Coordinates of C-alpha atoms in Angstrom, one line a residue:
Chain A
E1 CA -6.1 -32.2 4.6
A2 CA -6.3 -28.7 3.1
Q3 CA -9.8 -27.3 3.6
V4 CA -12.2 -24.5 4.4
T5 CA -14.6 -25.2 7.1
Q6 CA -17.8 -23.3 8.0
N7 CA -20.1 -23.6 11.0
P8 CA -22.9 -24.0 11.4
R9 CA -23.9 -25.8 8.2
Y10 CA -27.6 -25.1 8.8
L11 CA -29.2 -22.4 10.8
I12 CA -32.8 -21.3 11.4
T13 CA -33.2 -18.1 13.4
V14 CA -35.6 -15.2 14.0
T15 CA -35.5 -11.6 12.8
G16 CA -33.2 -9.5 14.9
K17 CA -31.3 -12.2 16.7
K18 CA -27.6 -11.6 16.2
L19 CA -25.7 -14.5 14.8
T20 CA -22.2 -15.4 13.6
V21 CA -21.1 -17.9 10.9
T22 CA -17.6 -19.0 11.4
C23 CA -15.1 -19.7 8.6
S24 CA -11.7 -21.2 9.0
Q25 CA -8.9 -22.3 6.6
N26 CA -5.8 -24.4 7.2
M27 CA -3.8 -23.4 4.1
N28 CA -2.2 -20.2 5.4
H29 CA -4.1 -18.2 2.8
E30 CA -3.9 -14.4 2.8
Y31 CA -7.2 -13.9 1.0
M32 CA -10.6 -14.8 2.4
S33 CA -14.1 -13.9 1.2
W34 CA -17.8 -14.4 1.8
Y35 CA -20.4 -15.0 -0.9
R36 CA -24.1 -15.5 -0.8
Q37 CA -26.1 -17.5 -3.4
D38 CA -29.7 -16.8 -4.2
P39 CA -31.9 -18.4 -6.9
G40 CA -31.8 -16.3 -10.1
L41 CA -29.1 -14.0 -8.7
G42 CA -26.2 -16.4 -8.6
L43 CA -23.2 -16.0 -6.2
R44 CA -22.5 -12.4 -5.1
Q45 CA -19.6 -11.3 -2.9
I46 CA -20.4 -9.8 0.5
Y47 CA -17.0 -9.0 2.0
Y48 CA -13.4 -9.9 1.5
S49 CA -10.1 -9.7 3.3
M50 CA -6.6 -9.5 1.7
N51 CA -4.9 -10.2 5.0
V52 CA -5.1 -9.8 8.8
E53 CA -6.9 -6.6 9.8
V54 CA -7.6 -5.8 6.1
T55 CA -11.2 -6.1 5.0
D56 CA -13.3 -4.5 2.3
K57 CA -16.9 -4.5 1.0
G58 CA -18.0 -6.6 -1.9
D59 CA -21.1 -6.2 -4.0
V60 CA -23.8 -6.8 -1.2
P61 CA -22.3 -5.8 2.2
E62 CA -25.4 -4.2 3.7
G63 CA -26.5 -5.9 6.9
Y64 CA -23.3 -7.8 7.4
K65 CA -20.0 -7.3 9.3
V66 CA -16.7 -9.2 9.2
S67 CA -13.5 -9.2 11.1
R68 CA -10.1 -10.7 10.4
K69 CA -8.1 -10.9 13.6
E70 CA -6.3 -14.1 12.7
K71 CA -5.1 -15.3 9.4
R72 CA -7.1 -18.5 9.5
N73 CA -10.5 -17.2 10.6
F74 CA -13.0 -14.9 8.9
P75 CA -16.3 -14.8 10.7
L76 CA -19.5 -13.3 9.1
I77 CA -21.7 -11.4 11.6
L78 CA -25.3 -10.6 11.1
E79 CA -26.1 -8.2 13.9
S80 CA -29.9 -7.9 13.2
P81 CA -30.8 -10.6 10.6
S82 CA -33.8 -10.0 8.4
P83 CA -35.8 -12.4 6.1
N84 CA -34.0 -11.1 3.0
Q85 CA -30.8 -12.5 4.4
T86 CA -32.1 -16.0 4.0
S87 CA -29.6 -17.5 1.6
L88 CA -26.8 -20.1 1.1
Y89 CA -23.5 -18.6 2.3
F90 CA -20.1 -19.7 1.1
C91 CA -16.7 -18.8 2.5
A92 CA -13.6 -19.0 0.3
S93 CA -9.9 -18.6 0.6
S94 CA -6.9 -18.2 -1.7
S95 CA -3.2 -17.6 -1.8
L96 CA -2.1 -14.2 -3.1
A97 CA 1.5 -15.1 -3.6
G98 CA 2.4 -13.8 -7.1
G99 CA -1.1 -12.8 -7.7
P100 CA -4.6 -14.4 -7.1
H101 CA -4.7 -18.1 -7.2
E102 CA -7.4 -20.7 -7.2
Q103 CA -10.2 -20.1 -4.7
Y104 CA -11.1 -22.9 -2.3
F105 CA -14.7 -22.9 -1.0
G106 CA -16.2 -24.1 2.2
P107 CA -19.2 -26.5 2.2
G108 CA -21.8 -23.7 2.6
T109 CA -24.1 -22.5 5.4
R110 CA -27.8 -22.5 4.7
L111 CA -29.4 -19.7 6.7
T112 CA -33.2 -19.2 7.2
V113 CA -34.4 -16.1 8.9
T114 CA -38.1 -16.1 9.9
Chain B
K1 CA -17.9 -3.8 -13.6
Q2 CA -17.2 -7.4 -14.7
E3 CA -20.3 -9.2 -16.0
V4 CA -20.2 -13.0 -16.8
T5 CA -22.8 -14.7 -19.0
Q6 CA -23.2 -18.4 -19.4
I7 CA -25.0 -20.0 -22.4
P8 CA -27.1 -22.1 -22.5
A9 CA -28.9 -21.7 -19.1
A10 CA -29.9 -25.4 -19.3
L11 CA -28.9 -28.3 -21.4
S12 CA -30.2 -31.8 -21.7
V13 CA -28.3 -34.5 -23.6
P14 CA -28.2 -38.3 -23.9
E15 CA -25.4 -40.2 -22.3
G16 CA -22.2 -40.4 -24.4
E17 CA -22.5 -37.1 -26.1
N18 CA -19.7 -34.6 -26.2
L19 CA -20.8 -31.1 -25.2
V20 CA -19.6 -27.5 -24.8
L21 CA -20.6 -25.0 -22.2
N22 CA -20.0 -21.4 -22.9
C23 CA -18.9 -18.5 -20.7
S24 CA -18.4 -14.9 -21.8
F25 CA -17.1 -11.9 -19.8
T26 CA -17.0 -8.2 -20.4
D27 CA -13.6 -7.1 -19.0
S28 CA -10.6 -8.9 -20.3
A29 CA -8.3 -7.7 -17.5
I30 CA -8.6 -10.9 -15.5
Y31 CA -6.2 -12.9 -13.4
N32 CA -7.7 -16.3 -13.9
L33 CA -10.9 -18.2 -14.7
Q34 CA -12.4 -21.1 -12.7
W35 CA -15.0 -23.6 -13.6
F36 CA -17.0 -25.1 -10.8
R37 CA -19.6 -27.9 -10.5
Q38 CA -22.5 -27.6 -8.1
D39 CA -24.9 -30.3 -7.2
P40 CA -28.4 -29.2 -6.0
G41 CA -28.2 -27.6 -2.6
K42 CA -24.5 -28.5 -2.3
G43 CA -21.2 -26.7 -2.3
L44 CA -18.9 -25.8 -5.1
T45 CA -16.4 -28.3 -6.5
S46 CA -13.6 -26.7 -8.4
L47 CA -13.0 -28.4 -11.8
L48 CA -10.4 -26.4 -13.6
L49 CA -8.4 -23.2 -13.1
I50 CA -7.0 -21.3 -16.1
Q51 CA -4.5 -18.6 -15.4
S52 CA -4.7 -15.5 -17.6
S53 CA -1.5 -16.4 -19.4
Q54 CA -2.8 -19.9 -20.3
R55 CA -5.0 -21.0 -23.2
E56 CA -6.4 -24.2 -21.9
Q57 CA -6.4 -26.7 -19.1
T58 CA -7.4 -30.4 -19.1
S59 CA -8.5 -32.8 -16.4
G60 CA -9.8 -36.2 -17.4
R61 CA -12.8 -35.8 -19.7
L62 CA -12.9 -32.0 -19.1
N63 CA -11.1 -29.4 -21.2
A64 CA -11.4 -25.7 -20.6
S65 CA -10.2 -23.0 -22.9
L66 CA -9.7 -19.3 -22.5
D67 CA -9.6 -16.5 -25.0
K68 CA -9.0 -13.4 -23.0
S69 CA -9.0 -11.0 -26.0
S70 CA -12.5 -12.1 -27.0
G71 CA -13.7 -12.5 -23.4
R72 CA -14.7 -16.2 -23.8
S73 CA -14.1 -19.5 -22.2
T74 CA -15.5 -22.9 -23.0
L75 CA -15.8 -26.1 -21.0
Y76 CA -15.8 -29.2 -23.1
I77 CA -17.1 -32.4 -21.6
A78 CA -16.3 -35.6 -23.5
A79 CA -18.4 -38.7 -23.4
S80 CA -20.9 -37.3 -21.0
Q81 CA -22.3 -39.6 -18.2
P82 CA -25.4 -39.3 -16.0
G83 CA -23.1 -38.5 -13.1
D84 CA -22.1 -35.3 -14.9
S85 CA -25.6 -33.9 -14.2
A86 CA -25.1 -30.8 -12.2
T87 CA -24.9 -27.0 -12.5
Y88 CA -21.7 -25.7 -14.0
L89 CA -20.5 -22.3 -12.9
C90 CA -17.9 -20.1 -14.6
A91 CA -16.1 -17.6 -12.4
V92 CA -13.8 -14.8 -13.6
G93 CA -11.0 -13.9 -11.2
G94 CA -10.1 -10.3 -10.6
Y95 CA -7.6 -9.2 -8.0
S96 CA -10.0 -9.2 -5.1
T97 CA -13.1 -11.1 -6.2
L98 CA -14.5 -13.9 -8.3
T99 CA -17.4 -12.8 -10.5
F100 CA -19.8 -15.7 -11.2
G101 CA -22.1 -16.4 -14.1
K102 CA -25.5 -17.8 -13.3
G103 CA -24.5 -21.3 -14.5
T104 CA -25.6 -23.9 -17.0
M105 CA -27.8 -26.7 -15.6
L106 CA -26.8 -29.9 -17.3
L107 CA -28.9 -33.1 -17.4
V108 CA -27.4 -36.2 -18.9
S109 CA -30.0 -38.9 -19.4
P110 CA -29.1 -42.6 -19.5

């Protein structure tokens, strides 16, 4: 089954404790992206990757890092989480063959930073 | 920078009504437009994708149209049902990102 998976689905952590949210897709997609969703602000892009070893900032990259060492994986790293990073996070992937295609979203990771 | 607006922000209708959700965007240089459904606290379910060269797409009781020149898309839901209650999100596709509207919260009462 074609899918985007994220782990963990729920995470409660404390300020300053480094964490990684994993994202994996099994569709051989070139493009992967991270979004965060906050009440009243909607979904905003954090980082994206057009292919292996190619990453770029989205609209709200501060406080986040990403890496794309393999085509299927695109982890989101919070080196020193703060309470303002409490949010619902979504990973997405898409084929780029012939131009951008439909984006497929993971189930989301609800992060709480206390 | 692309901006996406969805009107209305909330909509309440009785079961069986046909309804239209509106989405407008500021930059017509788009690759595609996606409509999503989101249940409270849940993930995004893709409903319809319209490529920039297309005018509309249909799936069951859903029909989405795209007018790139005027920067508008509509999602038409026929014969609404209580199970259609959710937030509907419009997302405009550029080459490297999707820009989302804030959504229309739909409530269909029995």
